[in-house]
mmCIF file of C-alpha atoms in Angstrom:
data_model
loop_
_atom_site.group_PDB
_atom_site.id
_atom_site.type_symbol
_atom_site.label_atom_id
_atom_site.label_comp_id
_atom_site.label_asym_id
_atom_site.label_seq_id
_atom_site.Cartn_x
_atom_site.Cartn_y
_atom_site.Cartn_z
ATOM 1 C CA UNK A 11 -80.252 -58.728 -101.222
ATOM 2 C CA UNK A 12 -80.854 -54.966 -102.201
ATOM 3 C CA UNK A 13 -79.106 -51.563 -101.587
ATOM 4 C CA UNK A 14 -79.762 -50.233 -98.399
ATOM 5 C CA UNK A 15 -81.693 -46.918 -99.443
ATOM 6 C CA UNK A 16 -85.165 -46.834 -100.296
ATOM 7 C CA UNK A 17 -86.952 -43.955 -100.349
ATOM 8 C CA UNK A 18 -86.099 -40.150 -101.687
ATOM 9 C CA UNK A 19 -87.895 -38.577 -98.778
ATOM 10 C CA UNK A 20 -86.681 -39.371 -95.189
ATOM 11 C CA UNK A 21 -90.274 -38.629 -93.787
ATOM 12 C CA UNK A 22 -92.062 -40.994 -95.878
ATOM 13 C CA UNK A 23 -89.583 -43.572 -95.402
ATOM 14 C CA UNK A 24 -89.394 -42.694 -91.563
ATOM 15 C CA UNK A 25 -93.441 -43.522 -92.396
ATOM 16 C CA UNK A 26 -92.788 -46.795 -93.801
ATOM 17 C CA UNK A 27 -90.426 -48.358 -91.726
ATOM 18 C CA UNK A 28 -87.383 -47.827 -94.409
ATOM 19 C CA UNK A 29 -83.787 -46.119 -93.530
ATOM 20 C CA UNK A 30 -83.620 -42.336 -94.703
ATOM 21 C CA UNK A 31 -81.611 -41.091 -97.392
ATOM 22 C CA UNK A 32 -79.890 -38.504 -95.502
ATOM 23 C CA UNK A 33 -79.582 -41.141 -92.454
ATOM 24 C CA UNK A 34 -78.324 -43.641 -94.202
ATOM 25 C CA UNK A 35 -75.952 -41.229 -96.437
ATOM 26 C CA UNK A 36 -74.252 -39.938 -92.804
ATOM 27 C CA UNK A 37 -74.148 -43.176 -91.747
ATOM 28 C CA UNK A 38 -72.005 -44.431 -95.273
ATOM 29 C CA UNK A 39 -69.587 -41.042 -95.082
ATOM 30 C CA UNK A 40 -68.819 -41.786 -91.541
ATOM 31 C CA UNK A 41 -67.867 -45.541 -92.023
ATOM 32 C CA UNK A 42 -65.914 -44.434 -95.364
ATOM 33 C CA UNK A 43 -64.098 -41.763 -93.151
ATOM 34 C CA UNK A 44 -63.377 -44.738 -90.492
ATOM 35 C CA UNK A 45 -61.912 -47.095 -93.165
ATOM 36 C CA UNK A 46 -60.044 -44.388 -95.197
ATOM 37 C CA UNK A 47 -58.243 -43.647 -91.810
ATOM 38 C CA UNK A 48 -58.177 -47.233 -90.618
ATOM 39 C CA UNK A 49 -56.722 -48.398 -94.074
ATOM 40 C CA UNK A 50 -54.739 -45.734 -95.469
ATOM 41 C CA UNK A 51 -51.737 -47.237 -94.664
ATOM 42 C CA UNK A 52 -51.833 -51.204 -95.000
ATOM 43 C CA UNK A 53 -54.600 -50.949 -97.407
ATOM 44 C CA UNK A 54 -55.009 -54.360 -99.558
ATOM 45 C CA UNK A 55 -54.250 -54.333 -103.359
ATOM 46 C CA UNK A 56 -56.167 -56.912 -105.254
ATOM 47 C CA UNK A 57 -55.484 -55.680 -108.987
ATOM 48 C CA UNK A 58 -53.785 -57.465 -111.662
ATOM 49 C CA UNK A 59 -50.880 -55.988 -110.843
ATOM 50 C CA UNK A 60 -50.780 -56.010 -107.121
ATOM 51 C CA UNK A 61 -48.293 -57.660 -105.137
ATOM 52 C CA UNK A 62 -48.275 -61.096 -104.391
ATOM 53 C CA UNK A 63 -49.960 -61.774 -100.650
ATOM 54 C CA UNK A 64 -47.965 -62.558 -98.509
ATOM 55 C CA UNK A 65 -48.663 -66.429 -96.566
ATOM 56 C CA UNK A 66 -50.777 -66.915 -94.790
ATOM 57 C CA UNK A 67 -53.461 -64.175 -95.420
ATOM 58 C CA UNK A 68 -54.026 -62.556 -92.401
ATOM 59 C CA UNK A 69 -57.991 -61.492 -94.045
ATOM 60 C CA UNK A 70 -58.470 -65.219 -93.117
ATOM 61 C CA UNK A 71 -58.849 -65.434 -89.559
ATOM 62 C CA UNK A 72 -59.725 -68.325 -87.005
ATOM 63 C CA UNK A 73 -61.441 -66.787 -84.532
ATOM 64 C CA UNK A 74 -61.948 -70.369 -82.140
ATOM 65 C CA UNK A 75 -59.088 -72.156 -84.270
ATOM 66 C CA UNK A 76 -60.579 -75.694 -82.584
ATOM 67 C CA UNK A 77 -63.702 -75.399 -84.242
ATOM 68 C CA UNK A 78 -62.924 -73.428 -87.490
ATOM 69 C CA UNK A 79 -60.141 -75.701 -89.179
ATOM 70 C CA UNK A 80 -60.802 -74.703 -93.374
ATOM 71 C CA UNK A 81 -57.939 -71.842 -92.837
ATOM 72 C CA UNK A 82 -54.991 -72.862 -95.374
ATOM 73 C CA UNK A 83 -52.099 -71.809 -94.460
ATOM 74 C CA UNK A 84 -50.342 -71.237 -97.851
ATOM 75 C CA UNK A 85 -53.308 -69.718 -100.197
ATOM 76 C CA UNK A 86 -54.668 -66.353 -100.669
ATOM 77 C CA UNK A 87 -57.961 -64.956 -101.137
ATOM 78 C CA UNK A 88 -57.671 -63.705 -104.920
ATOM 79 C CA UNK A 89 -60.455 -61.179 -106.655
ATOM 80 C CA UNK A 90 -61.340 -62.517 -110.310
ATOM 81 C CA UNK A 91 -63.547 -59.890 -111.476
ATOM 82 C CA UNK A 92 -64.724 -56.277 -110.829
ATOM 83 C CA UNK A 93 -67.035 -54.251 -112.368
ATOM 84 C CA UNK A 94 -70.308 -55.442 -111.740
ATOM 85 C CA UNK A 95 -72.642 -52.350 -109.548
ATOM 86 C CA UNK A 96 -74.417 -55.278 -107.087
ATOM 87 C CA UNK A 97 -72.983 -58.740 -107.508
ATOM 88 C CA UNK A 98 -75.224 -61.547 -105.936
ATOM 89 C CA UNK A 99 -76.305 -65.039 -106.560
ATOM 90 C CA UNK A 100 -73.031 -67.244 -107.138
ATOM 91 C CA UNK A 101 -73.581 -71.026 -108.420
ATOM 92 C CA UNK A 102 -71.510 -73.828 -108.928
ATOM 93 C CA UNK A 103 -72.325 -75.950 -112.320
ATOM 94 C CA UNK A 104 -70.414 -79.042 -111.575
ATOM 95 C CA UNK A 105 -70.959 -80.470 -114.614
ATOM 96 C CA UNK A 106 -70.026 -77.731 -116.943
ATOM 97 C CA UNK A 107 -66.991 -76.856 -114.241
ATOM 98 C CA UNK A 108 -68.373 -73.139 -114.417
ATOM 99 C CA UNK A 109 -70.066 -70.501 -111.794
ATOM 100 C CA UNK A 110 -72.704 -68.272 -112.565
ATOM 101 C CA UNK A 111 -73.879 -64.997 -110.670
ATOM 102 C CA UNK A 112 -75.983 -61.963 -111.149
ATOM 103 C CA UNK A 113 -75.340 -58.289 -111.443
ATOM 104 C CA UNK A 114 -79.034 -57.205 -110.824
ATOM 105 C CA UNK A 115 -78.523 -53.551 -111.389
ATOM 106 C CA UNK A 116 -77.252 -54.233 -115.050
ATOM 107 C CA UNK A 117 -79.814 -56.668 -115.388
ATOM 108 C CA UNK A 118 -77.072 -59.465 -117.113
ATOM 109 C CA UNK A 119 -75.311 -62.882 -115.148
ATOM 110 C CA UNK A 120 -71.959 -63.436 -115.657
ATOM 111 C CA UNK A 121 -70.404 -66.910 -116.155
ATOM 112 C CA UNK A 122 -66.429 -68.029 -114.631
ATOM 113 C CA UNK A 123 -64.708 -71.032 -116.592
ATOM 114 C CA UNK A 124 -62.585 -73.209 -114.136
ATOM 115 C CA UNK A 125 -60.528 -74.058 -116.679
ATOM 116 C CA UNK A 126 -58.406 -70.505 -117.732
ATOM 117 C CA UNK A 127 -60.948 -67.925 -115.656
ATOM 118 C CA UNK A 128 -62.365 -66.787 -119.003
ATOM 119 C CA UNK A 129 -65.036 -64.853 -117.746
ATOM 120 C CA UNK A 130 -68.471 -64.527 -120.141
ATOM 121 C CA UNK A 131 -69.979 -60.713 -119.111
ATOM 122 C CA UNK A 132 -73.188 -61.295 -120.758
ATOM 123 C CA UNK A 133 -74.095 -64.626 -120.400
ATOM 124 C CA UNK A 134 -77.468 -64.063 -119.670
ATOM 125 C CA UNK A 135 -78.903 -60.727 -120.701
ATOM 126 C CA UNK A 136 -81.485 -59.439 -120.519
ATOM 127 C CA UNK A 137 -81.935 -61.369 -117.065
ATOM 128 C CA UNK A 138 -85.030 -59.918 -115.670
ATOM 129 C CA UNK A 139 -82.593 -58.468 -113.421
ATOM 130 C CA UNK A 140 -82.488 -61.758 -111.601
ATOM 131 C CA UNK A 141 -80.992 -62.327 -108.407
ATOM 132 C CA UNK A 142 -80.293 -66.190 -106.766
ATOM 133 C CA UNK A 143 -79.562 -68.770 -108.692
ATOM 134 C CA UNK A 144 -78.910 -72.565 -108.029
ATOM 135 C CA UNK A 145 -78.813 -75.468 -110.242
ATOM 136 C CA UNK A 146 -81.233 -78.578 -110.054
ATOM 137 C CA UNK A 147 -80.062 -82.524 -110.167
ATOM 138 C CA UNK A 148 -80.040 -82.587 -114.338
ATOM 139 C CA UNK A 149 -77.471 -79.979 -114.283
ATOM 140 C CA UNK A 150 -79.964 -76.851 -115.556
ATOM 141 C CA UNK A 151 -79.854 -73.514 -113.645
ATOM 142 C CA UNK A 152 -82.615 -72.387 -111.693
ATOM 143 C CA UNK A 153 -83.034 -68.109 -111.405
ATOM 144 C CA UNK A 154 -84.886 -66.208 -108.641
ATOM 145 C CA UNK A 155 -85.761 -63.145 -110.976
ATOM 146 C CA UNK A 156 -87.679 -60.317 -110.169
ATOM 147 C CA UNK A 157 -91.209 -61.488 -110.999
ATOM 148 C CA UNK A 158 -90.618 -65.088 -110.592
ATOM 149 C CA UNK A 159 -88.983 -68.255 -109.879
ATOM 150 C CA UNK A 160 -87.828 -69.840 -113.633
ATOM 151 C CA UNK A 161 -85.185 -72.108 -114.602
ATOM 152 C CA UNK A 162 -83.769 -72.670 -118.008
ATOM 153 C CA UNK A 163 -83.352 -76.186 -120.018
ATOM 154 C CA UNK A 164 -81.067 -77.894 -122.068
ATOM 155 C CA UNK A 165 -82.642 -77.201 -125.096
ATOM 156 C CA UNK A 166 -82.237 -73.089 -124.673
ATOM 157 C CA UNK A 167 -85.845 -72.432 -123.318
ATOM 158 C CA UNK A 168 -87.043 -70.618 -120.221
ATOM 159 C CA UNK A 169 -89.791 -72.452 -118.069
ATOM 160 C CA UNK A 170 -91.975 -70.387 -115.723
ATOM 161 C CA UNK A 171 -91.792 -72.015 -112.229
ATOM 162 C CA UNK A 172 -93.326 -70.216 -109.865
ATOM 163 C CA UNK A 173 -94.984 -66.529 -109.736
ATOM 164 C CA UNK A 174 -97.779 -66.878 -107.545
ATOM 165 C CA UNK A 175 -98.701 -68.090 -104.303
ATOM 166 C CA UNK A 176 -102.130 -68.434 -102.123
ATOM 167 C CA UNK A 177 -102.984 -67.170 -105.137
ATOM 168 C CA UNK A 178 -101.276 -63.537 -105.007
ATOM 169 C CA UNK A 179 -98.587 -62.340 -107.045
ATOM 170 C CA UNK A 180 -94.958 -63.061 -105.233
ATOM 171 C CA UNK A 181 -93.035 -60.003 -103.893
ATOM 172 C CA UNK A 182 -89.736 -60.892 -105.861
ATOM 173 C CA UNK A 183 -88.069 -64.221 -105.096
ATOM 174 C CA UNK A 184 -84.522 -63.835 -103.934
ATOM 175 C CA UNK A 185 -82.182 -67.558 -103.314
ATOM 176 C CA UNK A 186 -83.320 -70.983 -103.566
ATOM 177 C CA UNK A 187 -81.758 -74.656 -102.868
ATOM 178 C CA UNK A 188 -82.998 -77.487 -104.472
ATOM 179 C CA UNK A 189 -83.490 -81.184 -102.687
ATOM 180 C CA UNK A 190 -81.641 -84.088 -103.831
ATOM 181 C CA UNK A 191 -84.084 -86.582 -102.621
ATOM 182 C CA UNK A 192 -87.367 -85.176 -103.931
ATOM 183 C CA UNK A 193 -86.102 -82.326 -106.595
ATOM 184 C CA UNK A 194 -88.573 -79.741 -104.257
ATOM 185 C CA UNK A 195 -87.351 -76.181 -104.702
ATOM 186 C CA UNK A 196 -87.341 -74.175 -101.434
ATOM 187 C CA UNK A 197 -87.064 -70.204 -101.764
ATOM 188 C CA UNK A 198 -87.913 -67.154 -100.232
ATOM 189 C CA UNK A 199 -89.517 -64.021 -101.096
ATOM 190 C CA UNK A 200 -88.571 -60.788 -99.393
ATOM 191 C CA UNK A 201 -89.735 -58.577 -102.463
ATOM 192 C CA UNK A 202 -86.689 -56.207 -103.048
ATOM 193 C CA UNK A 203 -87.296 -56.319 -106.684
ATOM 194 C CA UNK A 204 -90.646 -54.637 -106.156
ATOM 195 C CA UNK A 205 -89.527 -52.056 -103.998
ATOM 196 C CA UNK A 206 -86.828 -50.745 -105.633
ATOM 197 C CA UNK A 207 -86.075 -49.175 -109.053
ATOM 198 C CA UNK A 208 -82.273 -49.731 -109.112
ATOM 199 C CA UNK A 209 -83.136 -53.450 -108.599
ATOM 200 C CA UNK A 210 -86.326 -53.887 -110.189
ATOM 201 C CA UNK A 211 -89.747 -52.190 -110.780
ATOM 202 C CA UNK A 212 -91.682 -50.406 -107.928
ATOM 203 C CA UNK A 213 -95.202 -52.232 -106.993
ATOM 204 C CA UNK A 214 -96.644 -49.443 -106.605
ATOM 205 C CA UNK A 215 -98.713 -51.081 -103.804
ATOM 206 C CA UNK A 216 -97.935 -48.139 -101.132
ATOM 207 C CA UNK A 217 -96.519 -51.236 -99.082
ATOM 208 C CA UNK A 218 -93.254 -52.570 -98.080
ATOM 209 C CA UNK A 219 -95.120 -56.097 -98.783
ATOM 210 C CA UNK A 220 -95.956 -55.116 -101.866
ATOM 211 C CA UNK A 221 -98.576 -58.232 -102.628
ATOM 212 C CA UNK A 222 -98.433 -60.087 -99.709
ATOM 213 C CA UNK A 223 -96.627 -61.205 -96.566
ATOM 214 C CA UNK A 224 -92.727 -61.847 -96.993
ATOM 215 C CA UNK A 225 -92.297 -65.976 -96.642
ATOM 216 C CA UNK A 226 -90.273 -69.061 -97.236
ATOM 217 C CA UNK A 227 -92.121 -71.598 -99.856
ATOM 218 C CA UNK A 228 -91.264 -74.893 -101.133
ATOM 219 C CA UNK A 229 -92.225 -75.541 -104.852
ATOM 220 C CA UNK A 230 -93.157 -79.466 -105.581
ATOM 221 C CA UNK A 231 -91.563 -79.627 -108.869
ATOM 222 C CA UNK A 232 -94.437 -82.746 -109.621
ATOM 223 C CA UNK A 233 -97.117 -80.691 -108.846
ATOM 224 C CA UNK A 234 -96.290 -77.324 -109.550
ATOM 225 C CA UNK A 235 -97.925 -76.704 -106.102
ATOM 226 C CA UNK A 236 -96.178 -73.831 -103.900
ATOM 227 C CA UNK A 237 -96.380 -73.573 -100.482
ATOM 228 C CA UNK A 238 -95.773 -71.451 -97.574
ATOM 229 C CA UNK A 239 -93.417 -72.864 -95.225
ATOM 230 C CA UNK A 240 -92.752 -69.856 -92.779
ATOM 231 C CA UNK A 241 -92.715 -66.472 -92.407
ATOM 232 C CA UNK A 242 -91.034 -65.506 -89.220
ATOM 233 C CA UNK A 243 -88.084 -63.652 -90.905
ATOM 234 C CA UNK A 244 -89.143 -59.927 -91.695
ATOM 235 C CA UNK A 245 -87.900 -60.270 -95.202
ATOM 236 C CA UNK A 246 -86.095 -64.180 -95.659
ATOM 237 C CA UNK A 247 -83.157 -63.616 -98.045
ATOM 238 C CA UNK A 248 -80.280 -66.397 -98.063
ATOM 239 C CA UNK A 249 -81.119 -69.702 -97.486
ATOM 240 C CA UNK A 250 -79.519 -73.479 -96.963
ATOM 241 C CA UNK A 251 -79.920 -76.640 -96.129
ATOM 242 C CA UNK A 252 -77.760 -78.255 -93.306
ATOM 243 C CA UNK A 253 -74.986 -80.797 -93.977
ATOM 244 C CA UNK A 254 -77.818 -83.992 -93.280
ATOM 245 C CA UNK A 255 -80.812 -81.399 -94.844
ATOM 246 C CA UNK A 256 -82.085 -82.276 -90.942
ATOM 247 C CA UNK A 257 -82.345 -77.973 -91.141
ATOM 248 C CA UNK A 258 -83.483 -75.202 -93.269
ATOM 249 C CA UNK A 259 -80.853 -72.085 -92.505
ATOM 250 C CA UNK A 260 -82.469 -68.190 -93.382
ATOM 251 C CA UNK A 261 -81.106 -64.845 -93.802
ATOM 252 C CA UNK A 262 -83.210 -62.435 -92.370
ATOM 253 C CA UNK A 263 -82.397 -58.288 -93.621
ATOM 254 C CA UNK A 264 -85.290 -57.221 -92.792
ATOM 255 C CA UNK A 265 -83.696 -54.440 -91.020
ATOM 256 C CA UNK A 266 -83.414 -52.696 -94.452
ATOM 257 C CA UNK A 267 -87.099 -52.327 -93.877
ATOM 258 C CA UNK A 268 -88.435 -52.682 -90.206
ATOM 259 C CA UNK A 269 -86.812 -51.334 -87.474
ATOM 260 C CA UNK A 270 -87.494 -54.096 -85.122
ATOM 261 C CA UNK A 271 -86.358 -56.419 -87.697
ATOM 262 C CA UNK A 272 -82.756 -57.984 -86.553
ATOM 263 C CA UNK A 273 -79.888 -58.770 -88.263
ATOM 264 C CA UNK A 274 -80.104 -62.746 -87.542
ATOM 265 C CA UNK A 275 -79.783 -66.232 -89.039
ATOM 266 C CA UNK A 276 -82.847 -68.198 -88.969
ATOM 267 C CA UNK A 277 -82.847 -72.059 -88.067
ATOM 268 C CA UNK A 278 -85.913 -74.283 -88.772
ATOM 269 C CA UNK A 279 -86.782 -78.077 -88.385
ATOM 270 C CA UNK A 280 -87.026 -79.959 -91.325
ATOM 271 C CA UNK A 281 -90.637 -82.560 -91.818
ATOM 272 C CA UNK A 282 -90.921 -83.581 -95.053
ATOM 273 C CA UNK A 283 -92.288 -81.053 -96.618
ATOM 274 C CA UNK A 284 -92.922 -78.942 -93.892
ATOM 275 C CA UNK A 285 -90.632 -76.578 -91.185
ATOM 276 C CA UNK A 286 -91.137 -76.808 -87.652
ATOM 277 C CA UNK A 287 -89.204 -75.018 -84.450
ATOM 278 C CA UNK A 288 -88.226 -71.896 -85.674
ATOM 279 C CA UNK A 289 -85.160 -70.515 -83.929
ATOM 280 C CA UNK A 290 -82.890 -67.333 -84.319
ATOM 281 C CA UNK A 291 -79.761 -69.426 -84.643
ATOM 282 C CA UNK A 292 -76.946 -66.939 -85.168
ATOM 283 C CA UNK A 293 -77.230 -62.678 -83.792
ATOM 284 C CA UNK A 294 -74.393 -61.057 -86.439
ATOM 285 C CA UNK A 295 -73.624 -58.957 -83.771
ATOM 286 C CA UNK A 296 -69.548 -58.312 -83.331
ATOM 287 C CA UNK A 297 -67.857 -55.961 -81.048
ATOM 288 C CA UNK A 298 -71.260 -54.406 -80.754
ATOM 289 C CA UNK A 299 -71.540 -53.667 -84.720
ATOM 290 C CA UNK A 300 -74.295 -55.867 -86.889
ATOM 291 C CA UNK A 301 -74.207 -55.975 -90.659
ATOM 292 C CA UNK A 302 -76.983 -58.148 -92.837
ATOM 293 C CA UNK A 303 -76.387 -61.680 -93.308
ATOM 294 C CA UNK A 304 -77.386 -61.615 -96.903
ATOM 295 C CA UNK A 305 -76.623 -65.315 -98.081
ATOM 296 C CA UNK A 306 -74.786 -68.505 -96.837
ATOM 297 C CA UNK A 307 -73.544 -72.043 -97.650
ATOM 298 C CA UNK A 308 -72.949 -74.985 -95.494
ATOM 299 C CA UNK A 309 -69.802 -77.085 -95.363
ATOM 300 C CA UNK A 310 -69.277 -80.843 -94.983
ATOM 301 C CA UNK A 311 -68.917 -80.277 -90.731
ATOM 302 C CA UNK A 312 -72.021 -78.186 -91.179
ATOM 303 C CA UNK A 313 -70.091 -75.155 -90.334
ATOM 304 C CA UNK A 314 -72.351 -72.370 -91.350
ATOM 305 C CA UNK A 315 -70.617 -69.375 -93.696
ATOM 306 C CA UNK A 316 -72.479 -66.319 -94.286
ATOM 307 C CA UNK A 317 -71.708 -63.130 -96.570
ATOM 308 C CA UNK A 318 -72.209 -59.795 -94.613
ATOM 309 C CA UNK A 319 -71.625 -56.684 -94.701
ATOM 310 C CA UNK A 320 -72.805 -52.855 -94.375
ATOM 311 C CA UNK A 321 -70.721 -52.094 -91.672
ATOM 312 C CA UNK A 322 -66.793 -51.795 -92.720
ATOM 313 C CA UNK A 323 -63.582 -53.049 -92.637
ATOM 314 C CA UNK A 324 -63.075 -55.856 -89.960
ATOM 315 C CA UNK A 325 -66.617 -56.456 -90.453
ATOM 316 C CA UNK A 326 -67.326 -57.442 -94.017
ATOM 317 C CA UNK A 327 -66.714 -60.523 -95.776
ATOM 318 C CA UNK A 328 -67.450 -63.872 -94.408
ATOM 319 C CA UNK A 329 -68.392 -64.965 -91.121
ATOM 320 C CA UNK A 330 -68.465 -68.717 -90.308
ATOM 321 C CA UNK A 331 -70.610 -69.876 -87.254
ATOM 322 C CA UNK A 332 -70.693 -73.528 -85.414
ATOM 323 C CA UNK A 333 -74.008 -75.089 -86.619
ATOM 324 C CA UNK A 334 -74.467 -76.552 -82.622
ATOM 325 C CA UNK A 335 -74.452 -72.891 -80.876
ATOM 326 C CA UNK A 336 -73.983 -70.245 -83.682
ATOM 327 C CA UNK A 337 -70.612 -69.491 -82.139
ATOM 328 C CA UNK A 338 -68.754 -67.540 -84.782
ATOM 329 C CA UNK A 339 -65.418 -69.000 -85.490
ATOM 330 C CA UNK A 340 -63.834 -67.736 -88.143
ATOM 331 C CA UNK A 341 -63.679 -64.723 -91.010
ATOM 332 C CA UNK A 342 -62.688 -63.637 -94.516
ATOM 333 C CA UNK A 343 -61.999 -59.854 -94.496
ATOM 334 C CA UNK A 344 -62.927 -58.449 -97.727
ATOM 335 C CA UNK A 345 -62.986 -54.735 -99.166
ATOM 336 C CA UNK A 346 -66.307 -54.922 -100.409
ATOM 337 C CA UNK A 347 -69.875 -56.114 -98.437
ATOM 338 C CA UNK A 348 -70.333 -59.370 -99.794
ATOM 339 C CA UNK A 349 -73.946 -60.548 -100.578
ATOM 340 C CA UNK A 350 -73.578 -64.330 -100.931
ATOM 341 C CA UNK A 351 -71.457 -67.164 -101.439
ATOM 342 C CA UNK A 352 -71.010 -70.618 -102.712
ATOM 343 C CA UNK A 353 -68.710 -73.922 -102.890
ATOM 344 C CA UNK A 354 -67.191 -75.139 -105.798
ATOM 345 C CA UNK A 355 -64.473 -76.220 -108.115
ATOM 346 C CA UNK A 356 -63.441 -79.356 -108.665
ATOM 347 C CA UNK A 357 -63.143 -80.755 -105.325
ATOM 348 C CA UNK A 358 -66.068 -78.388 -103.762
ATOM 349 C CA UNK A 359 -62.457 -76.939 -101.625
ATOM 350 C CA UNK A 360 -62.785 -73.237 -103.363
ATOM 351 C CA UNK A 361 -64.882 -70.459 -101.818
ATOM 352 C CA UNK A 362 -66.939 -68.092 -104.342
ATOM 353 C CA UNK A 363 -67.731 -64.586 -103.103
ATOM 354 C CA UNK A 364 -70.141 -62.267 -104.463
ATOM 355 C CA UNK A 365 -69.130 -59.028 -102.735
ATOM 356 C CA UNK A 366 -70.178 -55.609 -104.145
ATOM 357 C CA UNK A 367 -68.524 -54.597 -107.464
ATOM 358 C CA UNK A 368 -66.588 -58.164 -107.675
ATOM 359 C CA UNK A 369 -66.265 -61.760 -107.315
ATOM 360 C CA UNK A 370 -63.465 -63.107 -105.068
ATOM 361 C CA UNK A 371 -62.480 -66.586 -104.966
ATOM 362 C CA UNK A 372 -60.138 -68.769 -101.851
ATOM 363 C CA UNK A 373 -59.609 -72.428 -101.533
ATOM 364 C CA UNK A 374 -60.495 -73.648 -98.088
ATOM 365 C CA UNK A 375 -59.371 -76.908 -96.050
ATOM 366 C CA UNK A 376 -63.101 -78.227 -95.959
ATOM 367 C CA UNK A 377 -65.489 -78.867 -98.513
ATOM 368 C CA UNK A 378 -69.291 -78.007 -100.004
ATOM 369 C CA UNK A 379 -71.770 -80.373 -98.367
ATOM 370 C CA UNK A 380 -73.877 -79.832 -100.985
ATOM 371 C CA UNK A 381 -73.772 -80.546 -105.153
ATOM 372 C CA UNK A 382 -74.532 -76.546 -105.696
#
C-alpha cells in the first residue's frame, strides 16, 4: 500500500481529498497512547531472545471456531526479520523453496531461504522501489514497481511488461496474480508510487490520479494487450483469485485518499477475460474501528485472509472472512500493521506476513489454494 500521510499542508490536502498531517499525527499519538497503556503490561516479545510462547498463541484467535478451523493448537506465530521501514509484497517461489518481498522505502527486496532462514537483504537493489510481487507458471518473479509492471527471467534480464494503458502512462501498479490456465496477469493500479516521495516520485500532475483513473487490468501475456477490467475501488490495492478462480477478490484503501472511499473488500465475477457483478464483499469494520485491507490470499476452503491495519492492537494483523457472507472468523494479532500476506513452504501450511518493519511467519491447519 503506502503510508498514510500525504501532504505537508493540511489545507491543501483537506483540498485534495488526502488525510492532514497534523490530523493524522493526533490520530497516531492517540492510538500509541492507547496501546502503550493497553500493552504495558503483557506486552509480546518477539526478539531473538524472547521467551518461548506459550501454547496455544492466544494472537491466534477463532472468532466463529466452526467456520475458521486453520488455528493450530501447538505453534506460534514467530517474527523472522525486522528492519525493513515499509515491508510489502511477500511471494512464495516454490521451486527455489524461497519468499521474496519488498521494502519500498529502501528501494531493495529481500529474499527468506526455507531451508536455515538465511535471509538475503539486498537481493534485488536497486528495485525501482517496487512493491507486489508474484511469480508466473515457469517459476520467474513478476514485480509491480513504481513505473511499471516487469518481471525478470532466467537468464538475469528484466522484461518490461506493462507501463501503459488506453494509452496513458499507469499511476504505479501495486499486486498482481497470475492465471494458471491462460498465464494472463491481472493487477491493479492505485498510483501510490506517484503520489508519494517516501514511496516513489511525485507526478506532479496536481491530481490524486495522477495520469488517469485508478483500475484493475488484465495483461494477455500473448498479446501484450492490457485491459481495463474495473474500476469501482477508489484506489484497488490487494488482489486474489478465489479457490476455483470463479472470483476476482480487491483491496480497496482508497480512504488514504477520498473520504467517501471505504475500507472494503471488493468481489467480482469472473468471464474469461472479463469481470462482471461487482460487490463490496467484506466492510473491515470491528467493534466500530476500520483499518485498510491492504492485501490478501485465499486458502484451499476459499477462506479469505487479509492484512490490515492502521488502527492498533486487537486490530492489526490478519483478519480471515468466510468467502459465502464475508463473515469474519478468525485473527492473527500482530504488533505491527501488516500490508500483505502469502502461503507457502513446503506444504503451502505456513503463513507469510509482511507487517511494518518485519516479516512474521505461522504454520496454519489449511493450505494455499494457489501455486504463489
Amino acid at each position: 500500500m503506502t503510508r498514510i500521510l500525504t501532504n505537508s499542508d493540511d489545507t491543501t490536502a483537506s483540498e485534495r481529498g488526502g488525510l492532514g498531517r497534523r490530523t493524522l499525527l493526533k490520530g497516531a499519538a492517540t492510538v500509541a497512547a492507547t496501546a502503550l497503556l493497553a500493552s504495558r503490561a503483557d506486552a509480546r516479545e518477539f526478539g531473538a531472545n524472547a521467551e518461548p510462547q506459550r501454547y496455544p498463541d492466544p494472537d491466534i484467535i477463532a472468532i466463529d471456531p466452526k467456520r475458521f478451523k486453520a488455528k493450530v493448537g501447538n505453534t506460534a506465530i514467530k517474527r523472522l526479520y525486522t528492519g525493513c521501514l515499509w515491508a510489502e509484497g511477500p511471494a512464495w517461489n516454490a521451486q527455489g523453496q524461497y519468499l521474496v518481498w519488498s521494502d519500498i522505502p529502501a528501494n531493495r527486496q529481500l529474499r527468506y531461504l526455507d531451508d536455515d532462514g538465511h535471509i538475503s537483504e539486498q537481493f534485488h537493489k536497486p528495485s525501482n522501489e517496487a512493491n507486489g510481487n508474484s511469480f508466473d507458471t515457469e517459476g520467474r518473479q513478476i514485480s509491480a514497481e513504481r513505473t511499471r509492471l516487469v518481471r525478470y527471467e532466467h537468464d538475469g534480464s528484466v522484461t518490461t511488461l506493462a507501463e501503459q494503458a488506453g494509452g496513458k502512462p499507469l499511476n504505479g501498479p501495486n499486486d498482481m496474480v497470475v492465471h494458471p490456465n491462460d498465464k494472463a496477469i491481472w493487477f491493479t493500479d492505485p498510483g501510490y508510487g506517484a503520489i508519494s516521495i517516501y514511496e516513489g516520485k511525485l507526478a506532479n500532475t496536481g491530481s490524486l490520479q495522477p495520469y488517469q483513473k485508478e483500475a484493475v487490468y488484465r495483461l494477455d501475456t500473448q498479446t501484450g494487450q492490457v485491459a481495463k477490467v474495473a474500476d469501482e475501488p477508489f484506489k484497488p490495492n490487494g488482489i486474489a483469485f478465489s479457490h476455483d478462480y470463479k472470483k476476482l477478490y480487491v483491496c480497496d484503501t482508497g480512504i488514504t485518499h477520498y473520504p467517501q472511499a471505504e475500507n472494503v473488500v471488493w468481489s467480482y465475477d469472473i468471464d474469461g477475460s472479463k469481470l462482471s457483478n461487482p460487490k463490496r464483499l467484506i466492510d473491515m469494520k470491528l467493534d466500530g474501528k476500520s483499518g485498510f485491507p491492504d492485501g490478501l490470499r485465499v486458502d484451499t476452503e476459499g477462506n479469505i485472509w487479509v492484512g490490515a491495519g492502521w488502527v492498533g492492537p486487537g486490530y492489526d494483523g490478519v483478519q480471515v472472512f468466510a468467502p459465502n457472507d464475508g463473515a469474519r472468523i478468525g485473527q492473527i494479532l500482530l504488533p505491527e500493521t501488516c500490508a500483505n500476506v502469502c502461503f507457502g513452504g513446503r506444504k503451502r501450511n505456513r503463513l507469510f506476513m509482511t507487517a511494518s518493519q518485519s516479516l512474521y511467519a505461522v504454520y496454519v491447519e489449511t493450505q494455499g489454494a494457489h501455486f504463489c
